[in-house]
């Protein structure tokens, strides 16, 4: 498996706080004078990502296998399109994405079985660092209660399987040479942020920059 240097991803079930933590990480990098963090997310804001978002909200209704292919197509653009992840990492930026291939292996694996998402994602490079936001699905879904609309994957039975699948995926990513760090996503946001920073600051790109330890 090819590892993409300078690339980190945040992963976890719905409501596990990856989006908030990426925002906090970005803020911390700015405070510490590290200007090279490019924060991004999947599904992306591009045309394929927008179609996926609409499907996640129920319209259009797409087959699970179609959605799996759309996630992979969106990812391909995200990686290799202009100003994409690959280009930025090669230029020496630290790229951190809120979700990447592990999301497809965890989520689409439930609906489509393991084979299709594996096949669709086999050629994508693995990140250097994978942060897994671990949180009991009951607690995670509680956090989402105040949102006006529920997406198709936001129900308990599904999220329990998502968490189990992530846990099973961790040794596989480690075997590919990815550094995996579990974050206690149930901790207060400042504590989770500390755990995130302590993992990210060990990436060679940040060690070179000589950022403070906390
Ligand atoms: P989020 O922006 O709240 O994380 O929502 C994205 C949703 O899409 C979330 O339920 C996870 C799901 N997803 C997949 O099922 N497969 C994927 O490959 C990605 C990137 C996200």
mmCIF file with all atom_site columns, C-alpha atoms and ligand atoms in Angstrom:
data_model
loop_
_atom_site.group_PDB
_atom_site.id
_atom_site.type_symbol
_atom_site.label_atom_id
_atom_site.label_alt_id
_atom_site.label_comp_id
_atom_site.label_asym_id
_atom_site.label_entity_id
_atom_site.label_seq_id
_atom_site.pdbx_PDB_ins_code
_atom_site.Cartn_x
_atom_site.Cartn_y
_atom_site.Cartn_z
_atom_site.occupancy
_atom_site.B_iso_or_equiv
_atom_site.pdbx_formal_charge
_atom_site.auth_seq_id
_atom_site.auth_comp_id
_atom_site.auth_asym_id
_atom_site.auth_atom_id
_atom_site.pdbx_PDB_model_num
ATOM   1   C CA  . UNK A 1 1   ? 0.000   0.000  0.000  1.00 0.00 ? 1   UNK A CA  1
ATOM   2   C CA  . UNK A 1 2   ? 1.331   3.414  -0.947 1.00 0.00 ? 2   UNK A CA  1
ATOM   3   C CA  . UNK A 1 3   ? 1.387   5.929  1.927  1.00 0.00 ? 3   UNK A CA  1
ATOM   4   C CA  . UNK A 1 4   ? 0.889   9.590  1.117  1.00 0.00 ? 4   UNK A CA  1
ATOM   5   C CA  . UNK A 1 5   ? 3.301   11.613 3.282  1.00 0.00 ? 5   UNK A CA  1
ATOM   6   C CA  . UNK A 1 6   ? 1.907   14.765 4.968  1.00 0.00 ? 6   UNK A CA  1
ATOM   7   C CA  . UNK A 1 7   ? -1.632  13.419 4.799  1.00 0.00 ? 7   UNK A CA  1
ATOM   8   C CA  . UNK A 1 8   ? -3.772  12.766 7.897  1.00 0.00 ? 8   UNK A CA  1
ATOM   9   C CA  . UNK A 1 9   ? -7.426  11.804 8.183  1.00 0.00 ? 9   UNK A CA  1
ATOM   10  C CA  . UNK A 1 10  ? -10.049 12.082 10.901 1.00 0.00 ? 10  UNK A CA  1
ATOM   11  C CA  . UNK A 1 11  ? -12.497 9.202  11.068 1.00 0.00 ? 11  UNK A CA  1
ATOM   12  C CA  . UNK A 1 12  ? -15.350 8.043  13.256 1.00 0.00 ? 12  UNK A CA  1
ATOM   13  C CA  . UNK A 1 13  ? -19.071 7.442  13.385 1.00 0.00 ? 13  UNK A CA  1
ATOM   14  C CA  . UNK A 1 14  ? -21.585 10.238 12.838 1.00 0.00 ? 14  UNK A CA  1
ATOM   15  C CA  . UNK A 1 15  ? -21.554 12.682 15.763 1.00 0.00 ? 15  UNK A CA  1
ATOM   16  C CA  . UNK A 1 16  ? -18.047 11.714 16.883 1.00 0.00 ? 16  UNK A CA  1
ATOM   17  C CA  . UNK A 1 17  ? -16.793 15.287 16.536 1.00 0.00 ? 17  UNK A CA  1
ATOM   18  C CA  . UNK A 1 18  ? -14.289 15.088 13.673 1.00 0.00 ? 18  UNK A CA  1
ATOM   19  C CA  . UNK A 1 19  ? -15.486 18.330 12.094 1.00 0.00 ? 19  UNK A CA  1
ATOM   20  C CA  . UNK A 1 20  ? -15.206 20.334 15.329 1.00 0.00 ? 20  UNK A CA  1
ATOM   21  C CA  . UNK A 1 21  ? -11.773 18.884 16.024 1.00 0.00 ? 21  UNK A CA  1
ATOM   22  C CA  . UNK A 1 22  ? -10.461 19.685 12.568 1.00 0.00 ? 22  UNK A CA  1
ATOM   23  C CA  . UNK A 1 23  ? -11.530 23.283 13.133 1.00 0.00 ? 23  UNK A CA  1
ATOM   24  C CA  . UNK A 1 24  ? -9.696  23.331 16.490 1.00 0.00 ? 24  UNK A CA  1
ATOM   25  C CA  . UNK A 1 25  ? -6.595  21.768 14.933 1.00 0.00 ? 25  UNK A CA  1
ATOM   26  C CA  . UNK A 1 26  ? -6.556  24.381 12.218 1.00 0.00 ? 26  UNK A CA  1
ATOM   27  C CA  . UNK A 1 27  ? -6.844  27.125 14.818 1.00 0.00 ? 27  UNK A CA  1
ATOM   28  C CA  . UNK A 1 28  ? -4.000  25.663 16.828 1.00 0.00 ? 28  UNK A CA  1
ATOM   29  C CA  . UNK A 1 29  ? -1.733  25.457 13.786 1.00 0.00 ? 29  UNK A CA  1
ATOM   30  C CA  . UNK A 1 30  ? -2.395  29.124 13.066 1.00 0.00 ? 30  UNK A CA  1
ATOM   31  C CA  . UNK A 1 31  ? -1.693  30.060 16.718 1.00 0.00 ? 31  UNK A CA  1
ATOM   32  C CA  . UNK A 1 32  ? 1.575   28.167 16.614 1.00 0.00 ? 32  UNK A CA  1
ATOM   33  C CA  . UNK A 1 33  ? 2.604   29.873 13.422 1.00 0.00 ? 33  UNK A CA  1
ATOM   34  C CA  . UNK A 1 34  ? 2.336   26.792 11.223 1.00 0.00 ? 34  UNK A CA  1
ATOM   35  C CA  . UNK A 1 35  ? 0.685   28.153 8.088  1.00 0.00 ? 35  UNK A CA  1
ATOM   36  C CA  . UNK A 1 36  ? 0.629   25.035 5.962  1.00 0.00 ? 36  UNK A CA  1
ATOM   37  C CA  . UNK A 1 37  ? -2.445  23.157 7.140  1.00 0.00 ? 37  UNK A CA  1
ATOM   38  C CA  . UNK A 1 38  ? -4.965  22.558 4.396  1.00 0.00 ? 38  UNK A CA  1
ATOM   39  C CA  . UNK A 1 39  ? -8.197  21.288 5.946  1.00 0.00 ? 39  UNK A CA  1
ATOM   40  C CA  . UNK A 1 40  ? -10.640 19.488 3.745  1.00 0.00 ? 40  UNK A CA  1
ATOM   41  C CA  . UNK A 1 41  ? -13.481 16.987 3.892  1.00 0.00 ? 41  UNK A CA  1
ATOM   42  C CA  . UNK A 1 42  ? -15.447 14.248 2.155  1.00 0.00 ? 42  UNK A CA  1
ATOM   43  C CA  . UNK A 1 43  ? -17.937 14.162 0.628  1.00 0.00 ? 43  UNK A CA  1
ATOM   44  C CA  . UNK A 1 44  ? -16.378 17.250 -0.950 1.00 0.00 ? 44  UNK A CA  1
ATOM   45  C CA  . UNK A 1 45  ? -18.089 20.478 -1.964 1.00 0.00 ? 45  UNK A CA  1
ATOM   46  C CA  . UNK A 1 46  ? -17.547 19.571 -5.645 1.00 0.00 ? 46  UNK A CA  1
ATOM   47  C CA  . UNK A 1 47  ? -20.289 18.430 -8.032 1.00 0.00 ? 47  UNK A CA  1
ATOM   48  C CA  . UNK A 1 48  ? -20.050 14.734 -7.123 1.00 0.00 ? 48  UNK A CA  1
ATOM   49  C CA  . UNK A 1 49  ? -19.883 15.540 -3.403 1.00 0.00 ? 49  UNK A CA  1
ATOM   50  C CA  . UNK A 1 50  ? -23.001 17.699 -3.720 1.00 0.00 ? 50  UNK A CA  1
ATOM   51  C CA  . UNK A 1 51  ? -24.880 14.863 -5.350 1.00 0.00 ? 51  UNK A CA  1
ATOM   52  C CA  . UNK A 1 52  ? -23.782 12.543 -2.529 1.00 0.00 ? 52  UNK A CA  1
ATOM   53  C CA  . UNK A 1 53  ? -24.952 15.061 0.110  1.00 0.00 ? 53  UNK A CA  1
ATOM   54  C CA  . UNK A 1 54  ? -28.342 15.236 -1.528 1.00 0.00 ? 54  UNK A CA  1
ATOM   55  C CA  . UNK A 1 55  ? -28.567 11.437 -1.608 1.00 0.00 ? 55  UNK A CA  1
ATOM   56  C CA  . UNK A 1 56  ? -27.580 11.251 2.072  1.00 0.00 ? 56  UNK A CA  1
ATOM   57  C CA  . UNK A 1 57  ? -30.563 13.445 2.803  1.00 0.00 ? 57  UNK A CA  1
ATOM   58  C CA  . UNK A 1 58  ? -32.831 11.086 0.918  1.00 0.00 ? 58  UNK A CA  1
ATOM   59  C CA  . UNK A 1 59  ? -33.199 12.643 -2.541 1.00 0.00 ? 59  UNK A CA  1
ATOM   60  C CA  . UNK A 1 60  ? -32.276 11.340 -5.076 1.00 0.00 ? 60  UNK A CA  1
ATOM   61  C CA  . UNK A 1 61  ? -32.715 7.814  -3.816 1.00 0.00 ? 61  UNK A CA  1
ATOM   62  C CA  . UNK A 1 62  ? -29.717 5.887  -5.082 1.00 0.00 ? 62  UNK A CA  1
ATOM   63  C CA  . UNK A 1 63  ? -28.715 2.270  -4.829 1.00 0.00 ? 63  UNK A CA  1
ATOM   64  C CA  . UNK A 1 64  ? -26.046 1.610  -2.202 1.00 0.00 ? 64  UNK A CA  1
ATOM   65  C CA  . UNK A 1 65  ? -23.660 0.410  -4.927 1.00 0.00 ? 65  UNK A CA  1
ATOM   66  C CA  . UNK A 1 66  ? -24.174 3.642  -6.863 1.00 0.00 ? 66  UNK A CA  1
ATOM   67  C CA  . UNK A 1 67  ? -23.383 5.658  -3.755 1.00 0.00 ? 67  UNK A CA  1
ATOM   68  C CA  . UNK A 1 68  ? -20.222 3.580  -3.164 1.00 0.00 ? 68  UNK A CA  1
ATOM   69  C CA  . UNK A 1 69  ? -19.073 4.451  -6.685 1.00 0.00 ? 69  UNK A CA  1
ATOM   70  C CA  . UNK A 1 70  ? -19.897 8.128  -6.212 1.00 0.00 ? 70  UNK A CA  1
ATOM   71  C CA  . UNK A 1 71  ? -17.852 8.290  -2.993 1.00 0.00 ? 71  UNK A CA  1
ATOM   72  C CA  . UNK A 1 72  ? -14.908 6.788  -4.879 1.00 0.00 ? 72  UNK A CA  1
ATOM   73  C CA  . UNK A 1 73  ? -15.326 9.176  -7.832 1.00 0.00 ? 73  UNK A CA  1
ATOM   74  C CA  . UNK A 1 74  ? -15.538 12.159 -5.472 1.00 0.00 ? 74  UNK A CA  1
ATOM   75  C CA  . UNK A 1 75  ? -12.371 10.916 -3.734 1.00 0.00 ? 75  UNK A CA  1
ATOM   76  C CA  . UNK A 1 76  ? -10.521 10.554 -7.012 1.00 0.00 ? 76  UNK A CA  1
ATOM   77  C CA  . UNK A 1 77  ? -11.168 14.221 -7.808 1.00 0.00 ? 77  UNK A CA  1
ATOM   78  C CA  . UNK A 1 78  ? -10.344 15.203 -4.231 1.00 0.00 ? 78  UNK A CA  1
ATOM   79  C CA  . UNK A 1 79  ? -6.972  13.460 -4.510 1.00 0.00 ? 79  UNK A CA  1
ATOM   80  C CA  . UNK A 1 80  ? -5.936  14.138 -8.067 1.00 0.00 ? 80  UNK A CA  1
ATOM   81  C CA  . UNK A 1 81  ? -7.958  17.143 -9.230 1.00 0.00 ? 81  UNK A CA  1
ATOM   82  C CA  . UNK A 1 82  ? -6.352  20.601 -9.472 1.00 0.00 ? 82  UNK A CA  1
ATOM   83  C CA  . UNK A 1 83  ? -5.196  21.785 -6.017 1.00 0.00 ? 83  UNK A CA  1
ATOM   84  C CA  . UNK A 1 84  ? -6.084  18.301 -4.810 1.00 0.00 ? 84  UNK A CA  1
ATOM   85  C CA  . UNK A 1 85  ? -4.698  16.399 -1.843 1.00 0.00 ? 85  UNK A CA  1
ATOM   86  C CA  . UNK A 1 86  ? -1.831  14.776 -3.799 1.00 0.00 ? 86  UNK A CA  1
ATOM   87  C CA  . UNK A 1 87  ? -0.650  18.048 -5.280 1.00 0.00 ? 87  UNK A CA  1
ATOM   88  C CA  . UNK A 1 88  ? -0.751  19.873 -1.940 1.00 0.00 ? 88  UNK A CA  1
ATOM   89  C CA  . UNK A 1 89  ? 1.044   17.100 -0.043 1.00 0.00 ? 89  UNK A CA  1
ATOM   90  C CA  . UNK A 1 90  ? 3.725   17.020 -2.733 1.00 0.00 ? 90  UNK A CA  1
ATOM   91  C CA  . UNK A 1 91  ? 4.186   20.773 -2.317 1.00 0.00 ? 91  UNK A CA  1
ATOM   92  C CA  . UNK A 1 92  ? 4.898   20.244 1.394  1.00 0.00 ? 92  UNK A CA  1
ATOM   93  C CA  . UNK A 1 93  ? 1.531   21.200 2.926  1.00 0.00 ? 93  UNK A CA  1
ATOM   94  C CA  . UNK A 1 94  ? -0.002  19.224 5.749  1.00 0.00 ? 94  UNK A CA  1
ATOM   95  C CA  . UNK A 1 95  ? -3.369  18.033 4.441  1.00 0.00 ? 95  UNK A CA  1
ATOM   96  C CA  . UNK A 1 96  ? -5.975  16.889 6.957  1.00 0.00 ? 96  UNK A CA  1
ATOM   97  C CA  . UNK A 1 97  ? -9.249  15.467 5.705  1.00 0.00 ? 97  UNK A CA  1
ATOM   98  C CA  . UNK A 1 98  ? -12.443 14.973 7.644  1.00 0.00 ? 98  UNK A CA  1
ATOM   99  C CA  . UNK A 1 99  ? -13.116 11.420 6.272  1.00 0.00 ? 99  UNK A CA  1
ATOM   100 C CA  . UNK A 1 100 ? -11.414 9.399  3.535  1.00 0.00 ? 100 UNK A CA  1
ATOM   101 C CA  . UNK A 1 101 ? -11.166 5.715  2.456  1.00 0.00 ? 101 UNK A CA  1
ATOM   102 C CA  . UNK A 1 102 ? -11.857 4.272  5.937  1.00 0.00 ? 102 UNK A CA  1
ATOM   103 C CA  . UNK A 1 103 ? -15.341 5.832  5.781  1.00 0.00 ? 103 UNK A CA  1
ATOM   104 C CA  . UNK A 1 104 ? -16.094 3.944  2.574  1.00 0.00 ? 104 UNK A CA  1
ATOM   105 C CA  . UNK A 1 105 ? -14.764 0.662  3.951  1.00 0.00 ? 105 UNK A CA  1
ATOM   106 C CA  . UNK A 1 106 ? -16.736 1.112  7.180  1.00 0.00 ? 106 UNK A CA  1
ATOM   107 C CA  . UNK A 1 107 ? -20.029 2.547  5.875  1.00 0.00 ? 107 UNK A CA  1
ATOM   108 C CA  . UNK A 1 108 ? -20.417 1.142  2.349  1.00 0.00 ? 108 UNK A CA  1
ATOM   109 C CA  . UNK A 1 109 ? -19.186 -2.236 3.596  1.00 0.00 ? 109 UNK A CA  1
ATOM   110 C CA  . UNK A 1 110 ? -22.378 -2.489 5.623  1.00 0.00 ? 110 UNK A CA  1
ATOM   111 C CA  . UNK A 1 111 ? -24.692 -1.819 2.691  1.00 0.00 ? 111 UNK A CA  1
ATOM   112 C CA  . UNK A 1 112 ? -22.733 -3.378 -0.166 1.00 0.00 ? 112 UNK A CA  1
ATOM   113 C CA  . UNK A 1 113 ? -20.518 -6.015 1.458  1.00 0.00 ? 113 UNK A CA  1
ATOM   114 C CA  . UNK A 1 114 ? -16.749 -5.712 1.707  1.00 0.00 ? 114 UNK A CA  1
ATOM   115 C CA  . UNK A 1 115 ? -15.759 -6.443 -1.852 1.00 0.00 ? 115 UNK A CA  1
ATOM   116 C CA  . UNK A 1 116 ? -17.074 -3.458 -3.811 1.00 0.00 ? 116 UNK A CA  1
ATOM   117 C CA  . UNK A 1 117 ? -15.740 -0.684 -1.511 1.00 0.00 ? 117 UNK A CA  1
ATOM   118 C CA  . UNK A 1 118 ? -12.388 -2.481 -1.308 1.00 0.00 ? 118 UNK A CA  1
ATOM   119 C CA  . UNK A 1 119 ? -12.154 -2.724 -5.057 1.00 0.00 ? 119 UNK A CA  1
ATOM   120 C CA  . UNK A 1 120 ? -13.190 0.904  -5.591 1.00 0.00 ? 120 UNK A CA  1
ATOM   121 C CA  . UNK A 1 121 ? -10.678 2.191  -3.030 1.00 0.00 ? 121 UNK A CA  1
ATOM   122 C CA  . UNK A 1 122 ? -7.765  -0.184 -3.692 1.00 0.00 ? 122 UNK A CA  1
ATOM   123 C CA  . UNK A 1 123 ? -5.759  2.232  -5.810 1.00 0.00 ? 123 UNK A CA  1
ATOM   124 C CA  . UNK A 1 124 ? -5.967  5.217  -3.461 1.00 0.00 ? 124 UNK A CA  1
ATOM   125 C CA  . UNK A 1 125 ? -2.908  5.892  -1.283 1.00 0.00 ? 125 UNK A CA  1
ATOM   126 C CA  . UNK A 1 126 ? -3.277  5.478  2.465  1.00 0.00 ? 126 UNK A CA  1
ATOM   127 C CA  . UNK A 1 127 ? -2.792  8.466  4.789  1.00 0.00 ? 127 UNK A CA  1
ATOM   128 C CA  . UNK A 1 128 ? 0.280   8.777  6.963  1.00 0.00 ? 128 UNK A CA  1
ATOM   129 C CA  . UNK A 1 129 ? -1.875  9.219  10.070 1.00 0.00 ? 129 UNK A CA  1
ATOM   130 C CA  . UNK A 1 130 ? -5.395  8.024  10.850 1.00 0.00 ? 130 UNK A CA  1
ATOM   131 C CA  . UNK A 1 131 ? -7.126  9.476  13.903 1.00 0.00 ? 131 UNK A CA  1
ATOM   132 C CA  . UNK A 1 132 ? -10.051 7.321  14.972 1.00 0.00 ? 132 UNK A CA  1
ATOM   133 C CA  . UNK A 1 133 ? -12.642 9.185  17.040 1.00 0.00 ? 133 UNK A CA  1
ATOM   134 C CA  . UNK A 1 134 ? -14.076 6.552  19.284 1.00 0.00 ? 134 UNK A CA  1
ATOM   135 C CA  . UNK A 1 135 ? -17.445 7.174  20.897 1.00 0.00 ? 135 UNK A CA  1
ATOM   136 C CA  . UNK A 1 136 ? -20.389 5.004  21.913 1.00 0.00 ? 136 UNK A CA  1
ATOM   137 C CA  . UNK A 1 137 ? -23.000 5.360  19.142 1.00 0.00 ? 137 UNK A CA  1
ATOM   138 C CA  . UNK A 1 138 ? -25.740 6.153  21.680 1.00 0.00 ? 138 UNK A CA  1
ATOM   139 C CA  . UNK A 1 139 ? -23.783 9.189  22.908 1.00 0.00 ? 139 UNK A CA  1
ATOM   140 C CA  . UNK A 1 140 ? -22.847 10.219 19.360 1.00 0.00 ? 140 UNK A CA  1
ATOM   141 C CA  . UNK A 1 141 ? -26.441 10.157 18.131 1.00 0.00 ? 141 UNK A CA  1
ATOM   142 C CA  . UNK A 1 142 ? -27.544 12.190 21.123 1.00 0.00 ? 142 UNK A CA  1
ATOM   143 C CA  . UNK A 1 143 ? -25.232 14.952 19.920 1.00 0.00 ? 143 UNK A CA  1
ATOM   144 C CA  . UNK A 1 144 ? -27.025 14.959 16.564 1.00 0.00 ? 144 UNK A CA  1
ATOM   145 C CA  . UNK A 1 145 ? -30.532 15.249 18.033 1.00 0.00 ? 145 UNK A CA  1
ATOM   146 C CA  . UNK A 1 146 ? -30.617 19.033 17.750 1.00 0.00 ? 146 UNK A CA  1
ATOM   147 C CA  . UNK A 1 147 ? -29.937 18.955 13.997 1.00 0.00 ? 147 UNK A CA  1
ATOM   148 C CA  . UNK A 1 148 ? -32.971 19.745 11.884 1.00 0.00 ? 148 UNK A CA  1
ATOM   149 C CA  . UNK A 1 149 ? -32.515 16.839 9.464  1.00 0.00 ? 149 UNK A CA  1
ATOM   150 C CA  . UNK A 1 150 ? -31.311 13.294 9.855  1.00 0.00 ? 150 UNK A CA  1
ATOM   151 C CA  . UNK A 1 151 ? -29.112 11.681 7.185  1.00 0.00 ? 151 UNK A CA  1
ATOM   152 C CA  . UNK A 1 152 ? -29.615 8.134  5.974  1.00 0.00 ? 152 UNK A CA  1
ATOM   153 C CA  . UNK A 1 153 ? -26.889 6.572  8.147  1.00 0.00 ? 153 UNK A CA  1
ATOM   154 C CA  . UNK A 1 154 ? -27.811 8.329  11.377 1.00 0.00 ? 154 UNK A CA  1
ATOM   155 C CA  . UNK A 1 155 ? -29.591 5.585  13.258 1.00 0.00 ? 155 UNK A CA  1
ATOM   156 C CA  . UNK A 1 156 ? -28.399 3.397  16.081 1.00 0.00 ? 156 UNK A CA  1
ATOM   157 C CA  . UNK A 1 157 ? -28.216 -0.091 14.539 1.00 0.00 ? 157 UNK A CA  1
ATOM   158 C CA  . UNK A 1 158 ? -26.187 1.232  11.641 1.00 0.00 ? 158 UNK A CA  1
ATOM   159 C CA  . UNK A 1 159 ? -23.838 3.288  13.831 1.00 0.00 ? 159 UNK A CA  1
ATOM   160 C CA  . UNK A 1 160 ? -23.143 0.288  16.071 1.00 0.00 ? 160 UNK A CA  1
ATOM   161 C CA  . UNK A 1 161 ? -21.971 -1.603 12.981 1.00 0.00 ? 161 UNK A CA  1
ATOM   162 C CA  . UNK A 1 162 ? -19.939 1.405  11.809 1.00 0.00 ? 162 UNK A CA  1
ATOM   163 C CA  . UNK A 1 163 ? -18.027 1.479  15.080 1.00 0.00 ? 163 UNK A CA  1
ATOM   164 C CA  . UNK A 1 164 ? -17.361 -2.283 14.989 1.00 0.00 ? 164 UNK A CA  1
ATOM   165 C CA  . UNK A 1 165 ? -16.153 -2.010 11.421 1.00 0.00 ? 165 UNK A CA  1
ATOM   166 C CA  . UNK A 1 166 ? -13.782 0.846  12.212 1.00 0.00 ? 166 UNK A CA  1
ATOM   167 C CA  . UNK A 1 167 ? -12.325 -1.212 15.031 1.00 0.00 ? 167 UNK A CA  1
ATOM   168 C CA  . UNK A 1 168 ? -11.789 -4.126 12.666 1.00 0.00 ? 168 UNK A CA  1
ATOM   169 C CA  . UNK A 1 169 ? -10.213 -1.814 10.065 1.00 0.00 ? 169 UNK A CA  1
ATOM   170 C CA  . UNK A 1 170 ? -7.572  -0.361 12.397 1.00 0.00 ? 170 UNK A CA  1
ATOM   171 C CA  . UNK A 1 171 ? -5.210  -3.376 12.302 1.00 0.00 ? 171 UNK A CA  1
ATOM   172 C CA  . UNK A 1 172 ? -5.541  -3.466 8.517  1.00 0.00 ? 172 UNK A CA  1
ATOM   173 C CA  . UNK A 1 173 ? -4.458  0.149  8.151  1.00 0.00 ? 173 UNK A CA  1
ATOM   174 C CA  . UNK A 1 174 ? -1.649  -0.464 10.624 1.00 0.00 ? 174 UNK A CA  1
ATOM   175 C CA  . UNK A 1 175 ? -0.498  -3.440 8.564  1.00 0.00 ? 175 UNK A CA  1
ATOM   176 C CA  . UNK A 1 176 ? -0.336  -1.093 5.556  1.00 0.00 ? 176 UNK A CA  1
ATOM   177 C CA  . UNK A 1 177 ? 2.064   1.119  7.518  1.00 0.00 ? 177 UNK A CA  1
ATOM   178 C CA  . UNK A 1 178 ? -0.428  3.800  8.636  1.00 0.00 ? 178 UNK A CA  1
ATOM   179 C CA  . UNK A 1 179 ? 0.002   5.254  12.137 1.00 0.00 ? 179 UNK A CA  1
ATOM   180 C CA  . UNK A 1 180 ? -3.388  4.927  13.825 1.00 0.00 ? 180 UNK A CA  1
ATOM   181 C CA  . UNK A 1 181 ? -4.264  6.830  17.004 1.00 0.00 ? 181 UNK A CA  1
ATOM   182 C CA  . UNK A 1 182 ? -7.568  6.457  18.857 1.00 0.00 ? 182 UNK A CA  1
ATOM   183 C CA  . UNK A 1 183 ? -9.040  9.656  20.240 1.00 0.00 ? 183 UNK A CA  1
ATOM   184 C CA  . UNK A 1 184 ? -11.403 9.595  23.208 1.00 0.00 ? 184 UNK A CA  1
ATOM   185 C CA  . UNK A 1 185 ? -14.227 11.384 21.423 1.00 0.00 ? 185 UNK A CA  1
ATOM   186 C CA  . UNK A 1 186 ? -16.358 11.359 24.576 1.00 0.00 ? 186 UNK A CA  1
ATOM   187 C CA  . UNK A 1 187 ? -13.845 13.600 26.375 1.00 0.00 ? 187 UNK A CA  1
ATOM   188 C CA  . UNK A 1 188 ? -14.446 17.366 26.591 1.00 0.00 ? 188 UNK A CA  1
ATOM   189 C CA  . UNK A 1 189 ? -13.482 19.078 23.315 1.00 0.00 ? 189 UNK A CA  1
ATOM   190 C CA  . UNK A 1 190 ? -10.303 20.644 24.783 1.00 0.00 ? 190 UNK A CA  1
ATOM   191 C CA  . UNK A 1 191 ? -9.079  17.245 25.944 1.00 0.00 ? 191 UNK A CA  1
ATOM   192 C CA  . UNK A 1 192 ? -9.859  15.600 22.586 1.00 0.00 ? 192 UNK A CA  1
ATOM   193 C CA  . UNK A 1 193 ? -8.056  18.524 20.916 1.00 0.00 ? 193 UNK A CA  1
ATOM   194 C CA  . UNK A 1 194 ? -5.005  17.865 23.094 1.00 0.00 ? 194 UNK A CA  1
ATOM   195 C CA  . UNK A 1 195 ? -5.007  14.207 22.036 1.00 0.00 ? 195 UNK A CA  1
ATOM   196 C CA  . UNK A 1 196 ? -5.346  15.198 18.376 1.00 0.00 ? 196 UNK A CA  1
ATOM   197 C CA  . UNK A 1 197 ? -2.478  17.658 18.619 1.00 0.00 ? 197 UNK A CA  1
ATOM   198 C CA  . UNK A 1 198 ? -0.216  15.232 20.411 1.00 0.00 ? 198 UNK A CA  1
ATOM   199 C CA  . UNK A 1 199 ? -0.695  12.750 17.525 1.00 0.00 ? 199 UNK A CA  1
ATOM   200 C CA  . UNK A 1 200 ? -0.426  15.283 14.701 1.00 0.00 ? 200 UNK A CA  1
ATOM   201 C CA  . UNK A 1 201 ? 2.654   17.039 16.043 1.00 0.00 ? 201 UNK A CA  1
ATOM   202 C CA  . UNK A 1 202 ? 4.622   13.781 15.648 1.00 0.00 ? 202 UNK A CA  1
ATOM   203 C CA  . UNK A 1 203 ? 4.192   13.912 11.875 1.00 0.00 ? 203 UNK A CA  1
ATOM   204 C CA  . UNK A 1 204 ? 7.605   14.599 10.342 1.00 0.00 ? 204 UNK A CA  1
ATOM   205 C CA  . UNK A 1 205 ? 6.367   17.763 8.617  1.00 0.00 ? 205 UNK A CA  1
ATOM   206 C CA  . UNK A 1 206 ? 5.502   19.296 12.017 1.00 0.00 ? 206 UNK A CA  1
ATOM   207 C CA  . UNK A 1 207 ? 8.562   17.980 13.806 1.00 0.00 ? 207 UNK A CA  1
ATOM   208 C CA  . UNK A 1 208 ? 10.638  19.768 11.206 1.00 0.00 ? 208 UNK A CA  1
ATOM   209 C CA  . UNK A 1 209 ? 8.722   22.946 11.920 1.00 0.00 ? 209 UNK A CA  1
ATOM   210 C CA  . UNK A 1 210 ? 9.518   22.684 15.641 1.00 0.00 ? 210 UNK A CA  1
ATOM   211 C CA  . UNK A 1 211 ? 6.065   23.505 17.036 1.00 0.00 ? 211 UNK A CA  1
ATOM   212 C CA  . UNK A 1 212 ? 5.497   23.643 20.811 1.00 0.00 ? 212 UNK A CA  1
ATOM   213 C CA  . UNK A 1 213 ? 4.503   20.354 22.423 1.00 0.00 ? 213 UNK A CA  1
ATOM   214 C CA  . UNK A 1 214 ? 1.179   21.773 23.620 1.00 0.00 ? 214 UNK A CA  1
HETATM 215 P P1  . LIG B 2 .   ? -20.379 14.074 7.746  1.00 0.00 ? 1   LIG B P1  1
HETATM 216 O O1  . LIG B 2 .   ? -19.981 15.201 6.882  1.00 0.00 ? 1   LIG B O1  1
HETATM 217 O O2  . LIG B 2 .   ? -21.362 14.443 8.810  1.00 0.00 ? 1   LIG B O2  1
HETATM 218 O O3  . LIG B 2 .   ? -19.240 13.283 8.243  1.00 0.00 ? 1   LIG B O3  1
HETATM 219 O O4  . LIG B 2 .   ? -21.275 13.137 6.825  1.00 0.00 ? 1   LIG B O4  1
HETATM 220 C C1  . LIG B 2 .   ? -20.806 12.367 5.835  1.00 0.00 ? 1   LIG B C1  1
HETATM 221 C C2  . LIG B 2 .   ? -21.603 11.088 5.846  1.00 0.00 ? 1   LIG B C2  1
HETATM 222 O O5  . LIG B 2 .   ? -21.210 10.314 4.731  1.00 0.00 ? 1   LIG B O5  1
HETATM 223 C C3  . LIG B 2 .   ? -21.354 10.241 7.088  1.00 0.00 ? 1   LIG B C3  1
HETATM 224 O O6  . LIG B 2 .   ? -22.548 9.585  7.460  1.00 0.00 ? 1   LIG B O6  1
HETATM 225 C C4  . LIG B 2 .   ? -20.370 9.213  6.597  1.00 0.00 ? 1   LIG B C4  1
HETATM 226 C C5  . LIG B 2 .   ? -20.749 9.046  5.148  1.00 0.00 ? 1   LIG B C5  1
HETATM 227 N N1  . LIG B 2 .   ? -19.667 8.616  4.266  1.00 0.00 ? 1   LIG B N1  1
HETATM 228 C C6  . LIG B 2 .   ? -19.718 7.354  3.711  1.00 0.00 ? 1   LIG B C6  1
HETATM 229 O O7  . LIG B 2 .   ? -20.673 6.611  3.948  1.00 0.00 ? 1   LIG B O7  1
HETATM 230 N N2  . LIG B 2 .   ? -18.707 6.956  2.891  1.00 0.00 ? 1   LIG B N2  1
HETATM 231 C C7  . LIG B 2 .   ? -17.644 7.746  2.591  1.00 0.00 ? 1   LIG B C7  1
HETATM 232 O O8  . LIG B 2 .   ? -16.747 7.333  1.851  1.00 0.00 ? 1   LIG B O8  1
HETATM 233 C C8  . LIG B 2 .   ? -17.600 9.070  3.180  1.00 0.00 ? 1   LIG B C8  1
HETATM 234 C C9  . LIG B 2 .   ? -16.464 9.969  2.858  1.00 0.00 ? 1   LIG B C9  1
HETATM 235 C C10 . LIG B 2 .   ? -18.632 9.452  4.004  1.00 0.00 ? 1   LIG B C10 1
#
